Amino acid sequence: MKLNLKSGASLAVILAMSLGLAACAEKTDGGPTEAAAPTAAEAIAFVADAEKRAVELGDFAGKAFWVQANFVTVDTTGIAAYADQLTTAMAMEFAKDAARFNGIDVPADVRRKLELMKGGITIPAPNDKVKAKELADIKANLDSTYASGEYCREDGTCMSDREIIKTMATSRDPEELKEVWAGWRKVSVPMRGDYERMVELANEGARELGFADTGALWRGGYDMPADDFVVETERLWQQVKPLYDSLQCHVKARLGDYYGARNMPEDGKIPAHLLGNVWAQQWGNIYDLVADGDADAGYDLTQVLVEGGYDAMQVAKTGEQFFTSIGLDPLPETFWERSLITKPRDRKVQCHASAWDMSTTDVRIKMCTEVTADDFRTMHHELGHIFYYTSYKDQPISFRSGAHDGFHEAIGDAVALSTTPNYLVELGLLNEEPDASKDLGLLLDQALDKVAFMPFSLVVDKWRWGVFSGDIKPADYNKAWWDLREEYQGIVAPVERSEADFDPGAKYHIPGNTPYTRYFLAHILQFQFYKSACAEAGFEGALHRCSFYGNKQVGAKLKAMLAMGQSKPWPDALEAFTGTRQMDGTAMLEYFAPLKTWLDEQNKGRSCGW
Ligand code: X8Z
Ligand code: ZN
């Protein structure tokens, strides 16, 4: 886990559970330190006690973190820092104590719990109390700095993150886009020194646990040796990279048509402010600039929702209804009472959407929902987390987590893939399903979000892995960030950057310390889940037209996988739902196959690559 309970994490985080058996592969020591070998009975008693304490402290800490995120003030930041200090200290204690039982023969579930405990803290703290407090304070401050970030101009007008996101999505004025793009990055300038110190302290904590550095700890959470995990992510990236390359080339050409070829760098990279998203991570908002006659989806989901009279609550209820249609239980009343679904006017909140597992009977989301296609999909994403939580609530706390963190991020997205035009017709939002001539448009729309996202989701942790290992030095933080962005995404900063900037910090997950490789894996997995669900539903036809809405057989199978939580290595969970034990990008490639052919046609004669 992670010590916060948001978005895919859970109370199990408190027990440091999201990392797996392979953590020991990175260990530089970690053998028992006591003379007398402990017994199996002691191991069982230790785990039982740790789980009890984790539930108790987790209940309290969850409330502290929730209040901080929902009422961002100096005081709630202090309360959250203290809760973090306590939970991190407890998780460190468990991790160290669990290692005492290395080599002791215990029942398989106890062994798994012990192994998970040894490697599951996202930001480990040093044993030294003064340093542990310093670390917790830094983390809470980074969180709150991001949450209250605004871009203020000299004339005193300010823009919140929501306004920035909206302007980046809708403005087509390159100068305005450039100004807002650079303006948002002022938010993270003050984070730089704190981030550097946080890395030092976390690494000290990681070494106390026997890991080379914090990145090694993160990579150890996937039921395989950490080094194999790096190879695995590279293998998956190579599967989908040709599709990304084709998309990047076409988008660059179309943006050149719109903004003028002279505004496009000659080296083939795309200026990052022109992609409809302040982080250039998903590009669906420039669909109108990229699509042409052949690639018209036939409808605009934002417009359809607005014209359908939807409000934020109806977006949430519609999302819930998909999950209940396949047989999952409706959400508890407390979900509706306690969630934050729209942005309050009277206070600062952390608007980045998240899902919270407060206790087995208390799950919530926090989301400043707007009635847009993006938020319609994000709502399904968040509900995927929530239904995961409610499905594994009967597991012991140690196993209340995703099979791995990418599973947690993939469930809601797999469901959102099923919100096809045909489904929108069933909801009464569309009068009729667009015919097959609109397929390229639909696929292009999806690809601008899903395919464009792949290299971005690799870059975020490639940067952090380098930072934690020391390969990226503080003096190069910003340069290394842009080197990776250029290399993997083929995009370039539109205005000069320097080491006075700290652009990584302008992305929520960096100050929030949420590992990001999970989203890369989730984008691979969601197509695997979707494809298997469609096969289970007996769907025949082009994959992207399939919706498993209302299919109880799919729901039962999904529920069985979700209910496993983290009790078994993730290949077991994957096999339960898809019949395969390997993550595999070919489902994504199959989904986008007609688009790939079309893109390659369009790209003929263009000079692609960067
Ligand atoms: O952070 C999220 C979710 C919460 S887990 C809204 N996502 C990533 C992002 O926004 O950067 C979902 C897709 C990627
Ligand atoms: Zn998520």
XYZ file of C-alpha atoms and ligand atoms in Angstrom:
625
model
C 0.000 0.000 0.000
C 0.535 3.219 0.190
C -0.151 5.082 3.163
C -3.028 6.899 1.778
C -6.239 5.179 1.039
C -7.077 6.735 -2.247
C -7.618 5.381 -5.691
C -6.848 1.772 -5.689
C -5.003 1.729 -2.477
C -6.744 0.418 0.545
C -6.332 -0.226 4.194
C -4.008 -2.963 3.157
C -1.726 -0.166 2.246
C -1.232 0.395 5.867
C 0.190 -3.055 5.996
C 2.393 -2.249 3.071
C 0.681 -4.761 0.948
C 0.609 -3.718 -2.589
C 4.074 -5.059 -3.242
C 4.628 -8.695 -3.668
C 6.684 -11.722 -3.142
C 9.524 -10.610 -5.305
C 10.472 -7.842 -2.959
C 13.076 -10.115 -1.474
C 14.892 -10.228 -4.790
C 16.032 -6.664 -4.220
C 17.107 -7.208 -0.689
C 20.655 -6.477 0.259
C 20.207 -8.013 3.673
C 17.077 -8.840 5.574
C 17.832 -12.095 7.269
C 16.638 -12.654 10.788
C 18.613 -10.704 13.330
C 17.597 -12.545 16.466
C 19.486 -15.513 17.748
C 16.570 -17.875 18.390
C 14.540 -18.682 15.306
C 10.914 -17.686 15.841
C 8.190 -20.293 15.466
C 5.318 -20.603 13.027
C 2.904 -19.955 15.877
C 4.663 -16.673 16.562
C 4.409 -15.728 12.902
C 0.675 -16.420 12.880
C 0.183 -14.392 16.052
C 2.299 -11.562 14.659
C 0.234 -11.342 11.479
C -3.053 -11.439 13.383
C -1.932 -8.641 15.674
C -0.571 -6.549 12.798
C -3.851 -6.872 10.915
C -5.811 -5.787 13.984
C -3.612 -2.753 14.514
C -3.716 -1.864 10.828
C -7.509 -1.784 10.841
C -7.614 0.394 13.936
C -5.044 2.933 12.812
C -6.295 2.774 9.222
C -9.772 3.822 10.342
C -8.357 6.912 11.969
C -5.812 7.749 9.259
C -8.410 7.432 6.516
C -10.482 10.133 8.167
C -7.459 12.412 8.525
C -6.490 12.039 4.869
C -10.078 12.477 3.730
C -10.452 15.682 5.695
C -7.176 17.056 4.361
C -8.198 16.404 0.760
C -11.701 17.808 1.253
C -10.796 20.890 3.300
C -7.274 21.923 2.384
C -5.932 24.126 5.190
C -2.743 24.419 7.165
C -4.389 22.548 10.033
C -5.758 19.634 8.058
C -2.358 19.343 6.404
C -0.804 19.063 9.852
C -3.320 16.440 10.933
C -2.675 14.417 7.786
C 1.077 14.664 8.302
C 0.712 13.253 11.794
C -1.545 10.429 10.610
C 0.995 9.651 7.902
C 3.823 9.609 10.399
C 1.969 7.114 12.599
C 0.899 4.816 9.777
C 4.298 4.867 8.104
C 6.033 4.088 11.392
C 3.664 1.195 11.942
C 4.136 -0.161 8.425
C 7.936 0.123 8.808
C 7.733 -1.769 12.080
C 5.667 -4.515 10.437
C 7.999 -4.706 7.444
C 11.041 -5.135 9.627
C 9.350 -7.578 11.985
C 7.945 -9.642 9.129
C 11.505 -10.291 7.962
C 12.185 -12.107 11.249
C 10.063 -14.946 9.900
C 12.037 -15.423 6.681
C 12.543 -19.120 6.120
C 9.994 -20.162 8.767
C 7.507 -22.694 7.458
C 4.039 -21.157 7.787
C 0.677 -21.660 6.026
C 0.622 -20.183 2.500
C -1.715 -17.300 3.324
C 0.442 -16.262 6.269
C 3.567 -16.442 4.099
C 1.940 -14.210 1.497
C 0.897 -11.709 4.133
C 4.428 -11.615 5.541
C 5.960 -11.095 2.117
C 3.482 -8.349 1.267
C 4.253 -6.639 4.558
C 7.960 -6.554 3.779
C 7.647 -4.548 0.607
C 4.512 -2.502 0.442
C 5.298 0.985 1.690
C 5.326 3.578 -1.047
C 7.446 6.146 0.773
C 9.317 4.409 3.593
C 10.536 6.549 6.495
C 13.802 6.389 8.411
C 13.654 5.000 11.913
C 14.991 8.308 13.253
C 11.877 10.075 14.602
C 12.997 13.581 13.695
C 13.591 12.535 10.106
C 10.344 10.559 9.979
C 8.435 13.652 11.054
C 10.262 15.805 8.531
C 9.334 13.329 5.794
C 5.668 13.201 6.789
C 5.493 17.003 6.898
C 7.069 17.298 3.453
C 4.635 14.774 1.969
C 1.571 16.469 3.396
C 2.824 19.872 2.275
C 3.478 18.653 -1.265
C -0.059 17.288 -1.376
C -1.615 20.499 -0.155
C 0.575 22.701 -2.343
C -0.690 20.846 -5.397
C -4.298 20.826 -4.188
C -4.353 24.564 -3.635
C -2.308 25.375 -6.738
C -3.527 28.192 -8.948
C -2.028 30.146 -11.776
C -2.270 33.855 -11.040
C -1.428 36.521 -13.582
C 0.090 39.888 -12.777
C -3.314 41.525 -13.150
C -4.499 39.460 -10.179
C -6.763 37.066 -12.125
C -6.256 33.442 -11.160
C -7.077 30.077 -12.701
C -7.695 26.885 -10.729
C -6.629 23.462 -11.969
C -10.151 22.872 -13.332
C -10.057 26.084 -15.304
C -6.606 25.272 -16.622
C -7.789 21.826 -17.727
C -10.806 23.326 -19.464
C -8.838 25.996 -21.281
C -6.247 23.495 -22.451
C -9.072 21.284 -23.749
C -11.050 23.923 -25.579
C -8.828 26.846 -26.572
C -7.371 26.799 -30.060
C -5.343 29.969 -29.586
C -1.699 28.877 -29.448
C -0.592 31.934 -27.473
C -3.257 31.444 -24.832
C -2.445 27.742 -24.651
C 1.230 28.521 -24.211
C 0.570 31.026 -21.458
C -1.709 28.701 -19.507
C 0.599 25.732 -20.066
C 3.552 27.618 -18.590
C 1.386 29.261 -15.922
C 0.280 25.952 -14.409
C 3.942 24.951 -14.059
C 4.551 27.798 -11.626
C 2.594 25.775 -9.068
C 5.403 23.270 -8.727
C 8.408 25.579 -8.566
C 8.278 25.761 -4.751
C 8.112 21.952 -4.481
C 11.578 21.349 -5.844
C 13.676 21.539 -2.658
C 11.138 19.579 -0.657
C 10.972 16.892 -3.307
C 14.728 16.465 -3.312
C 14.778 16.114 0.478
C 11.865 13.686 0.368
C 13.818 11.461 -2.015
C 16.800 11.414 0.365
C 14.680 10.528 3.369
C 12.589 7.900 1.579
C 15.732 6.240 0.266
C 17.101 6.086 3.787
C 13.897 4.315 4.816
C 14.088 1.956 1.816
C 17.637 0.998 2.711
C 16.560 0.221 6.260
C 14.197 -2.308 4.714
C 17.018 -3.799 2.672
C 16.145 -2.263 -0.697
C 18.695 -0.474 -2.844
C 16.392 2.554 -3.155
C 12.703 3.492 -3.175
C 12.310 2.739 -6.888
C 13.580 -0.808 -6.335
C 10.936 -1.162 -3.643
C 8.232 -0.030 -6.073
C 9.348 -2.377 -8.828
C 9.280 -5.268 -6.376
C 5.494 -5.234 -6.072
C 4.512 -7.466 -8.944
C 5.003 -11.083 -7.861
C 8.191 -11.288 -9.911
C 11.786 -10.188 -9.428
C 12.061 -6.409 -9.746
C 14.500 -6.625 -12.638
C 12.129 -8.886 -14.561
C 9.424 -6.298 -14.066
C 11.469 -3.720 -15.932
C 11.896 -6.171 -18.802
C 8.170 -6.895 -18.711
C 7.144 -3.241 -19.040
C 9.585 -2.800 -21.907
C 8.163 -5.887 -23.655
C 4.638 -4.483 -23.396
C 5.751 -1.062 -24.600
C 7.419 -2.557 -27.669
C 4.143 -4.312 -28.493
C 2.185 -1.069 -28.682
C 4.881 1.390 -29.765
C 4.253 1.009 -33.548
C 0.638 2.016 -32.967
C 1.763 5.061 -30.967
C 4.264 6.021 -33.650
C 1.544 5.972 -36.304
C -0.759 8.087 -34.160
C 1.937 10.617 -33.276
C 2.786 11.056 -36.944
C -0.793 11.652 -38.006
C -1.539 14.018 -35.134
C 1.576 16.026 -35.886
C 0.557 16.377 -39.517
C -2.977 17.456 -38.679
C -1.810 19.951 -36.064
C 0.598 21.273 -38.668
C -2.352 21.746 -41.041
C -4.281 23.626 -38.398
C -1.635 25.725 -36.681
C 0.687 26.075 -39.665
C 3.578 23.827 -40.486
C 6.000 26.563 -39.494
C 4.809 26.162 -35.894
C 5.876 22.509 -35.920
C 9.480 21.767 -34.978
C 11.481 20.209 -37.780
C 12.732 17.381 -35.609
C 9.282 15.749 -35.686
C 8.233 16.435 -32.107
C 4.895 17.978 -31.219
C 4.754 21.106 -29.040
C 3.190 19.937 -25.793
C 0.672 22.778 -25.474
C -1.240 21.820 -28.621
C -2.497 18.421 -27.493
C -5.607 19.397 -25.550
C -4.253 18.445 -22.145
C -1.982 20.380 -19.816
C 0.227 17.315 -19.361
C -0.112 16.094 -22.987
C -1.068 12.725 -21.506
C -4.387 12.102 -23.246
C -5.237 13.890 -26.464
C -8.951 13.207 -26.948
C -9.765 16.891 -26.600
C -8.211 17.695 -29.972
C -10.281 15.087 -31.739
C -11.956 17.801 -33.800
C -8.583 18.922 -35.155
C -7.354 15.441 -35.959
C -10.443 13.801 -37.406
C -11.395 14.441 -40.975
C -14.181 13.253 -43.232
C -13.308 9.575 -42.919
C -12.877 9.742 -39.209
C -16.019 11.335 -37.892
C -17.443 9.531 -34.865
C -20.923 10.811 -35.605
C -21.552 12.292 -32.163
C -19.799 14.193 -29.418
C -20.277 12.578 -26.012
C -19.939 15.821 -24.065
C -22.641 17.400 -26.175
C -24.829 14.313 -25.900
C -24.610 14.353 -22.096
C -25.280 18.070 -21.851
C -28.201 17.878 -24.247
C -29.472 14.846 -22.380
C -29.760 17.086 -19.310
C -27.220 15.133 -17.279
C -25.776 16.565 -14.096
C -22.858 15.243 -12.053
C -25.095 13.042 -9.909
C -26.649 11.464 -12.961
C -23.209 10.745 -14.362
C -22.410 8.910 -11.121
C -25.747 7.063 -10.999
C -25.397 6.013 -14.625
C -21.971 4.621 -13.851
C -23.265 2.663 -10.875
C -26.066 1.328 -13.003
C -23.622 -0.278 -15.429
C -22.017 -2.238 -12.621
C -25.333 -3.305 -11.101
C -26.603 -4.314 -14.556
C -23.982 -7.055 -14.640
C -24.960 -8.237 -11.182
C -22.727 -6.376 -8.741
C -24.425 -5.124 -5.580
C -25.616 -1.504 -5.512
C -23.410 0.916 -3.611
C -24.183 1.452 0.067
C -26.240 4.506 1.018
C -23.189 5.934 2.794
C -21.403 6.144 -0.553
C -23.949 8.703 -1.700
C -24.027 10.510 1.630
C -20.276 10.821 2.073
C -18.788 11.128 -1.401
C -17.871 14.483 -2.865
C -19.204 14.570 -6.401
C -19.073 18.246 -7.339
C -16.604 20.952 -6.511
C -17.720 22.949 -3.466
C -17.712 26.712 -3.945
C -16.657 27.708 -0.484
C -13.366 25.952 0.125
C -10.222 24.420 -1.349
C -10.391 20.732 -2.186
C -8.048 18.349 -3.922
C -9.929 18.105 -7.215
C -7.933 15.249 -8.757
C -10.448 12.387 -8.773
C -9.920 9.568 -6.282
C -11.705 6.588 -4.730
C -11.410 5.822 -1.040
C -11.662 2.589 0.926
C -12.341 3.998 4.359
C -13.543 0.723 5.904
C -15.396 -2.407 4.847
C -18.657 -0.493 5.118
C -17.533 2.944 3.974
C -16.361 3.641 0.416
C -16.351 7.057 -1.236
C -15.201 9.025 -4.226
C -13.989 12.583 -4.341
C -14.330 14.161 -7.724
C -15.073 17.674 -9.008
C -17.279 16.185 -11.699
C -18.182 18.170 -14.792
C -20.586 16.954 -17.424
C -18.017 16.065 -20.066
C -16.934 12.950 -21.944
C -13.700 12.957 -19.940
C -15.484 12.974 -16.618
C -18.036 10.418 -17.789
C -15.117 8.044 -18.368
C -13.337 9.103 -15.179
C -16.500 8.395 -13.195
C -16.499 4.823 -14.501
C -12.803 4.626 -13.663
C -13.415 5.685 -10.054
C -16.389 3.366 -9.703
C -14.158 0.528 -10.864
C -12.054 1.146 -7.760
C -15.142 1.330 -5.588
C -16.610 -1.953 -6.852
C -13.209 -3.594 -6.373
C -13.270 -2.423 -2.735
C -16.781 -3.684 -2.119
C -16.055 -6.999 -3.851
C -13.049 -7.873 -1.699
C -14.332 -6.484 1.575
C -14.552 -9.961 3.124
C -10.859 -10.639 2.610
C -8.526 -10.098 5.551
C -7.131 -6.579 5.467
C -3.778 -7.789 4.147
C -5.447 -8.910 0.932
C -7.804 -5.962 0.444
C -5.986 -4.562 -2.552
C -5.852 -5.115 -6.288
C -4.214 -8.285 -7.664
C -1.619 -5.675 -8.563
C -2.105 -1.951 -8.749
C -2.658 -2.039 -12.517
C -5.681 -4.295 -12.004
C -7.258 -1.710 -9.748
C -6.781 0.985 -12.371
C -8.093 -1.185 -15.210
C -11.535 -2.285 -14.007
C -13.476 0.929 -14.454
C -11.707 1.617 -17.736
C -12.699 -1.800 -19.096
C -16.281 -0.944 -18.216
C -15.952 2.475 -19.859
C -14.834 0.745 -23.083
C -18.262 -0.850 -23.000
C -20.081 2.492 -23.030
C -20.364 2.181 -26.788
C -22.786 4.061 -29.047
C -25.132 1.107 -28.803
C -25.083 1.433 -25.027
C -25.784 5.160 -25.305
C -28.807 4.255 -27.404
C -29.983 1.933 -24.614
C -29.630 4.818 -22.162
C -31.741 6.956 -24.451
C -28.869 9.381 -25.011
C -28.517 8.607 -28.708
C -31.407 7.996 -31.044
C -29.632 5.468 -33.167
C -26.306 3.739 -33.338
C -23.965 5.381 -35.853
C -23.307 3.009 -38.738
C -20.020 1.244 -39.435
C -18.756 4.195 -41.478
C -18.239 6.017 -38.198
C -15.988 3.340 -36.732
C -12.734 5.031 -37.634
C -13.874 8.152 -35.873
C -14.780 6.226 -32.739
C -11.456 4.454 -32.781
C -9.521 7.631 -33.379
C -11.299 9.259 -30.467
C -10.364 6.350 -28.196
C -6.812 6.170 -29.499
C -6.193 9.832 -28.793
C -6.779 9.019 -25.139
C -5.635 5.439 -24.760
C -2.771 5.084 -27.206
C -1.376 8.560 -26.657
C -1.264 7.753 -22.956
C 1.100 4.784 -23.225
C 4.486 6.531 -23.411
C 3.392 9.219 -20.965
C 2.539 6.570 -18.395
C 5.994 5.060 -18.778
C 7.844 8.346 -18.542
C 6.482 9.348 -15.138
C 8.060 6.408 -13.335
C 11.114 6.166 -15.556
C 11.817 9.625 -14.218
C 11.116 8.625 -10.614
C 13.073 5.382 -10.859
C 16.021 7.468 -12.051
C 15.535 10.047 -9.324
C 15.343 7.444 -6.561
C 18.338 5.481 -7.856
C 20.423 8.642 -8.174
C 20.876 8.211 -11.940
C 18.996 11.487 -12.235
C 20.646 14.083 -10.017
C 18.716 16.965 -8.453
C 20.607 19.406 -10.662
C 19.044 17.681 -13.709
C 15.527 17.019 -12.462
C 13.811 19.116 -15.094
C 16.156 18.344 -17.963
C 15.803 14.605 -17.364
C 12.019 14.973 -17.346
C 12.007 16.645 -20.746
C 14.602 14.269 -22.148
C 12.233 11.394 -21.352
C 9.175 13.228 -22.657
C 10.961 13.918 -25.925
C 12.352 10.433 -26.306
C 9.215 8.440 -25.514
C 6.356 10.749 -26.464
C 7.952 12.734 -29.250
C 6.720 15.981 -27.726
C 8.616 19.089 -26.759
C 8.137 21.917 -24.258
C 6.724 24.967 -26.014
C 8.678 27.463 -23.947
C 12.183 27.288 -22.614
C 12.550 25.261 -19.434
C 15.358 25.387 -16.909
C 16.370 23.947 -13.581
C 14.519 26.812 -11.926
C 11.408 24.857 -12.983
C 10.133 21.615 -11.548
C 7.701 20.448 -14.220
C 7.204 16.894 -12.871
C 5.638 18.446 -9.756
C 2.874 19.989 -11.861
C 1.444 16.481 -12.326
C -0.657 15.323 -9.357
C 0.967 11.924 -8.910
C 4.447 13.357 -8.320
C 3.666 15.503 -5.253
C 1.036 12.886 -4.317
C 3.551 10.025 -4.524
C 1.261 7.742 -6.464
C 3.296 5.279 -8.528
C 2.332 5.618 -12.181
C 3.389 2.397 -13.933
C 0.040 1.070 -12.691
C -1.725 3.140 -15.364
C 0.503 1.822 -18.114
C -0.311 -1.729 -17.031
C -3.970 -0.825 -16.671
C -4.107 0.341 -20.262
C -2.786 -3.020 -21.403
C -5.027 -4.972 -19.028
C -8.263 -3.103 -19.681
C -8.275 -4.303 -23.298
C -7.549 -7.845 -22.146
C -10.423 -7.696 -19.660
C -12.724 -6.139 -22.219
C -11.895 -8.692 -24.877
C -12.435 -11.598 -22.475
C -15.694 -10.114 -21.229
C -16.916 -9.747 -24.810
C -15.964 -13.357 -25.573
C -17.787 -14.481 -22.426
C -20.824 -12.496 -23.552
C -20.681 -14.290 -26.909
C -20.159 -11.060 -28.791
C -19.242 -11.436 -32.420
C -18.102 -8.555 -34.537
C -15.567 -5.767 -34.345
C -14.251 -5.645 -30.793
C -14.784 -1.912 -30.336
C -18.533 -2.296 -30.922
C -18.975 -4.701 -28.025
C -20.745 -3.762 -24.832
C -21.155 -6.265 -22.025
C -23.767 -4.065 -20.362
C -26.361 -6.158 -18.588
C -24.474 -9.424 -18.946
C -24.712 -11.289 -15.642
C -22.371 -14.060 -16.752
C -19.590 -11.533 -17.289
C -20.477 -9.911 -13.979
C -20.190 -13.193 -12.090
C -16.761 -13.838 -13.542
C -15.617 -10.318 -12.873
C -16.873 -10.500 -9.332
C -14.927 -13.711 -8.766
C -11.689 -12.026 -9.819
C -12.355 -8.863 -7.832
C -13.267 -10.825 -4.721
C -9.813 -12.441 -4.707
C -8.256 -9.064 -3.948
C -4.548 -9.563 -3.490
C -4.857 -12.981 -1.859
C -3.098 -14.758 -4.733
C -0.286 -13.772 -7.125
C -1.764 -11.630 -9.898
C -1.402 -14.226 -12.692
C -3.962 -16.330 -10.790
C -6.426 -13.447 -10.820
C -5.770 -12.720 -14.481
C -6.320 -16.354 -15.343
C -9.596 -16.437 -13.419
C -11.023 -13.773 -15.696
C -9.179 -14.097 -18.983
C -7.786 -17.628 -19.020
C -4.248 -16.348 -19.522
C -1.472 -15.680 -17.026
C 0.358 -13.038 -19.082
C -0.201 -9.359 -19.595
C -0.435 -8.859 -23.328
C -0.820 -5.840 -25.598
C -2.356 -7.758 -28.483
C -5.932 -7.154 -27.260
C -5.264 -3.426 -27.512
C -3.751 -3.908 -30.964
C -6.746 -5.929 -32.099
C -9.134 -3.241 -30.883
C -7.292 -0.563 -32.833
C -6.367 -2.673 -35.873
C -8.670 -0.887 -38.369
C -7.365 2.448 -37.160
C -3.745 1.384 -37.511
C -4.354 0.483 -41.146
C -6.028 3.824 -41.744
C -3.310 5.804 -39.949
C -0.622 4.109 -41.991
C -2.508 5.033 -45.162
C -2.735 8.639 -44.023
C 0.937 8.701 -43.109
C 2.103 7.552 -46.546
C 4.550 10.097 -47.894
C 4.867 11.870 -44.572
C 8.117 11.846 -42.719
C 7.348 10.123 -39.442
C 9.440 9.668 -36.329
C 11.461 12.104 -34.281
O -5.228 9.571 -11.658
C -6.026 8.960 -12.339
C -7.405 8.640 -11.794
C -7.377 8.365 -10.343
S -6.541 6.897 -9.969
C -8.341 9.792 -12.049
N -5.722 8.618 -13.615
C -4.433 8.949 -14.205
C -4.261 10.440 -14.394
O -5.251 11.185 -14.326
O -3.148 10.891 -14.622
C -6.566 7.864 -14.525
C -5.815 7.820 -15.825
C -4.411 8.254 -15.526
Zn -7.565 5.189 -10.532
